[in-house]
């Protein structure tokens, strides 16, 4: 199954915002995501935790001086929320293999274990150069 299929559907709701690639920008991403989901009448947990982890990774590991990162929230039918965080470090890919293999990451990488546990799907899309997008999807219809 194509994991990128949700991004190709017509969105019911869509929100994007550029943020500074700083810890403050990462905190703001979580707050903005929470308020946006609330305004759409949607549950904001565990989405805000996923946003916090992906935004923090963009600010810490994807930071390029003078460049921002972008937060995107997309809701498509039937009830799928896609979270996207795009940063300017396309050559710096997350350690996905360590997470899937069940190896406990040391130091950085622990947030991706949380993303793996909370999201129904997640992955990385490279480009346009020099960027990458780390995305996660939540199937809202299966959550209480």
mmCIF file of C-alpha atoms in Angstrom:
data_model
loop_
_atom_site.group_PDB
_atom_site.id
_atom_site.type_symbol
_atom_site.label_atom_id
_atom_site.label_comp_id
_atom_site.label_asym_id
_atom_site.label_seq_id
_atom_site.Cartn_x
_atom_site.Cartn_y
_atom_site.Cartn_z
ATOM 1 C CA UNK A 1 0.000 0.000 0.000
ATOM 2 C CA UNK A 2 1.287 3.462 -0.864
ATOM 3 C CA UNK A 3 1.995 5.287 2.393
ATOM 4 C CA UNK A 4 1.794 8.669 0.646
ATOM 5 C CA UNK A 5 -1.787 8.133 -0.536
ATOM 6 C CA UNK A 6 -3.402 10.333 2.138
ATOM 7 C CA UNK A 7 -1.427 13.367 1.002
ATOM 8 C CA UNK A 8 -2.947 12.966 -2.491
ATOM 9 C CA UNK A 9 -6.588 13.115 -1.331
ATOM 10 C CA UNK A 10 -8.553 16.350 -1.326
ATOM 11 C CA UNK A 11 -8.222 17.808 2.167
ATOM 12 C CA UNK A 12 -11.262 18.590 4.313
ATOM 13 C CA UNK A 13 -9.094 20.909 6.438
ATOM 14 C CA UNK A 14 -5.597 22.191 5.850
ATOM 15 C CA UNK A 15 -3.254 24.389 7.900
ATOM 16 C CA UNK A 16 0.387 25.319 7.290
ATOM 17 C CA UNK A 17 2.653 27.768 9.058
ATOM 18 C CA UNK A 18 6.376 28.555 8.924
ATOM 19 C CA UNK A 19 8.081 28.713 12.322
ATOM 20 C CA UNK A 20 11.543 29.641 13.525
ATOM 21 C CA UNK A 21 13.845 26.635 13.841
ATOM 22 C CA UNK A 22 14.249 27.160 17.584
ATOM 23 C CA UNK A 23 12.914 25.495 20.717
ATOM 24 C CA UNK A 24 10.479 28.406 20.993
ATOM 25 C CA UNK A 25 9.284 27.683 17.447
ATOM 26 C CA UNK A 26 8.804 24.020 18.390
ATOM 27 C CA UNK A 27 6.697 24.978 21.433
ATOM 28 C CA UNK A 28 4.669 27.348 19.263
ATOM 29 C CA UNK A 29 4.065 24.509 16.761
ATOM 30 C CA UNK A 30 2.494 22.391 19.509
ATOM 31 C CA UNK A 31 0.322 25.276 20.731
ATOM 32 C CA UNK A 32 -0.820 26.242 17.222
ATOM 33 C CA UNK A 33 -1.615 22.625 16.334
ATOM 34 C CA UNK A 34 -3.674 22.231 19.507
ATOM 35 C CA UNK A 35 -5.672 25.384 18.795
ATOM 36 C CA UNK A 36 -6.151 24.537 15.108
ATOM 37 C CA UNK A 37 -7.442 21.037 15.888
ATOM 38 C CA UNK A 38 -9.706 22.476 18.587
ATOM 39 C CA UNK A 39 -11.118 24.993 16.069
ATOM 40 C CA UNK A 40 -11.886 22.099 13.704
ATOM 41 C CA UNK A 41 -13.659 20.240 16.536
ATOM 42 C CA UNK A 42 -11.110 17.430 16.436
ATOM 43 C CA UNK A 43 -9.313 15.615 19.244
ATOM 44 C CA UNK A 44 -5.850 17.039 19.804
ATOM 45 C CA UNK A 45 -4.289 14.086 21.620
ATOM 46 C CA UNK A 46 -2.064 12.331 20.630
ATOM 47 C CA UNK A 47 -1.527 14.729 17.694
ATOM 48 C CA UNK A 48 -0.041 17.502 19.825
ATOM 49 C CA UNK A 49 2.536 15.082 21.253
ATOM 50 C CA UNK A 50 3.551 14.004 17.747
ATOM 51 C CA UNK A 51 3.755 17.643 16.626
ATOM 52 C CA UNK A 52 5.924 18.455 19.657
ATOM 53 C CA UNK A 53 8.376 15.648 18.868
ATOM 54 C CA UNK A 54 8.614 16.328 15.135
ATOM 55 C CA UNK A 55 8.908 20.104 15.621
ATOM 56 C CA UNK A 56 11.593 19.663 18.278
ATOM 57 C CA UNK A 57 13.523 17.389 15.912
ATOM 58 C CA UNK A 58 13.247 20.046 13.177
ATOM 59 C CA UNK A 59 14.525 22.740 15.551
ATOM 60 C CA UNK A 60 17.369 20.649 16.982
ATOM 61 C CA UNK A 61 18.482 18.310 14.174
ATOM 62 C CA UNK A 62 17.040 20.004 11.071
ATOM 63 C CA UNK A 63 18.110 23.533 11.892
ATOM 64 C CA UNK A 64 19.939 25.612 9.322
ATOM 65 C CA UNK A 65 20.800 29.162 10.472
ATOM 66 C CA UNK A 66 18.423 31.661 8.929
ATOM 67 C CA UNK A 67 15.942 28.993 7.746
ATOM 68 C CA UNK A 68 12.596 28.123 9.278
ATOM 69 C CA UNK A 69 10.677 24.856 9.436
ATOM 70 C CA UNK A 70 7.072 24.378 8.322
ATOM 71 C CA UNK A 71 4.258 22.685 10.202
ATOM 72 C CA UNK A 72 1.385 21.250 8.204
ATOM 73 C CA UNK A 73 -1.866 19.685 9.395
ATOM 74 C CA UNK A 74 -4.108 18.029 6.825
ATOM 75 C CA UNK A 75 -7.405 16.258 7.479
ATOM 76 C CA UNK A 76 -8.721 14.009 4.717
ATOM 77 C CA UNK A 77 -11.721 11.722 4.463
ATOM 78 C CA UNK A 78 -12.335 9.311 5.986
ATOM 79 C CA UNK A 79 -11.026 10.877 9.207
ATOM 80 C CA UNK A 80 -7.251 10.838 8.737
ATOM 81 C CA UNK A 81 -5.027 13.512 10.236
ATOM 82 C CA UNK A 82 -1.644 13.961 8.594
ATOM 83 C CA UNK A 83 1.031 15.923 10.432
ATOM 84 C CA UNK A 84 3.960 17.174 8.371
ATOM 85 C CA UNK A 85 7.092 18.966 9.543
ATOM 86 C CA UNK A 86 9.456 20.173 6.830
ATOM 87 C CA UNK A 87 12.970 21.373 7.605
ATOM 88 C CA UNK A 88 15.991 22.497 5.592
ATOM 89 C CA UNK A 89 18.280 19.526 6.353
ATOM 90 C CA UNK A 90 17.331 16.947 3.729
ATOM 91 C CA UNK A 91 20.644 15.142 4.189
ATOM 92 C CA UNK A 92 19.916 14.572 7.909
ATOM 93 C CA UNK A 93 17.346 11.738 7.916
ATOM 94 C CA UNK A 94 15.800 10.389 11.132
ATOM 95 C CA UNK A 95 17.069 7.023 12.386
ATOM 96 C CA UNK A 96 13.950 5.091 11.347
ATOM 97 C CA UNK A 97 15.716 1.712 11.155
ATOM 98 C CA UNK A 98 16.666 1.851 14.851
ATOM 99 C CA UNK A 99 13.073 2.539 15.856
ATOM 100 C CA UNK A 100 11.563 -0.274 13.812
ATOM 101 C CA UNK A 101 14.228 -2.757 14.878
ATOM 102 C CA UNK A 102 13.285 -2.080 18.502
ATOM 103 C CA UNK A 103 16.789 -0.967 19.437
ATOM 104 C CA UNK A 104 16.646 1.578 22.253
ATOM 105 C CA UNK A 105 18.156 4.800 20.907
ATOM 106 C CA UNK A 106 20.757 6.536 23.009
ATOM 107 C CA UNK A 107 20.746 10.298 23.397
ATOM 108 C CA UNK A 108 18.664 11.645 20.537
ATOM 109 C CA UNK A 109 16.075 9.564 18.708
ATOM 110 C CA UNK A 110 13.868 8.785 21.695
ATOM 111 C CA UNK A 111 11.143 11.096 20.403
ATOM 112 C CA UNK A 112 10.793 8.979 17.285
ATOM 113 C CA UNK A 113 10.049 5.963 19.478
ATOM 114 C CA UNK A 114 7.102 7.985 20.804
ATOM 115 C CA UNK A 115 6.013 8.924 17.272
ATOM 116 C CA UNK A 116 6.236 5.249 16.259
ATOM 117 C CA UNK A 117 4.046 4.268 19.226
ATOM 118 C CA UNK A 118 1.416 7.003 18.768
ATOM 119 C CA UNK A 119 1.065 7.284 14.985
ATOM 120 C CA UNK A 120 -0.685 4.790 12.759
ATOM 121 C CA UNK A 121 1.959 5.462 10.090
ATOM 122 C CA UNK A 122 4.970 7.717 9.736
ATOM 123 C CA UNK A 123 7.808 8.279 7.334
ATOM 124 C CA UNK A 124 10.122 10.695 5.585
ATOM 125 C CA UNK A 125 9.829 12.328 2.164
ATOM 126 C CA UNK A 126 12.932 13.989 0.746
ATOM 127 C CA UNK A 127 12.867 17.156 -1.325
ATOM 128 C CA UNK A 128 12.586 19.587 -2.689
ATOM 129 C CA UNK A 129 16.333 19.980 -2.158
ATOM 130 C CA UNK A 130 17.591 20.860 0.434
ATOM 131 C CA UNK A 131 14.474 19.936 2.453
ATOM 132 C CA UNK A 132 12.868 16.849 3.938
ATOM 133 C CA UNK A 133 9.419 16.285 5.415
ATOM 134 C CA UNK A 134 8.796 13.962 8.328
ATOM 135 C CA UNK A 135 5.141 12.981 8.399
ATOM 136 C CA UNK A 136 2.849 11.013 10.676
ATOM 137 C CA UNK A 137 -0.763 9.936 10.217
ATOM 138 C CA UNK A 138 -3.518 9.253 12.714
ATOM 139 C CA UNK A 139 -6.634 7.331 11.733
ATOM 140 C CA UNK A 140 -9.140 9.339 13.764
ATOM 141 C CA UNK A 141 -12.044 6.989 13.136
ATOM 142 C CA UNK A 142 -10.324 4.232 15.143
ATOM 143 C CA UNK A 143 -9.580 6.410 18.186
ATOM 144 C CA UNK A 144 -11.917 6.954 21.121
#
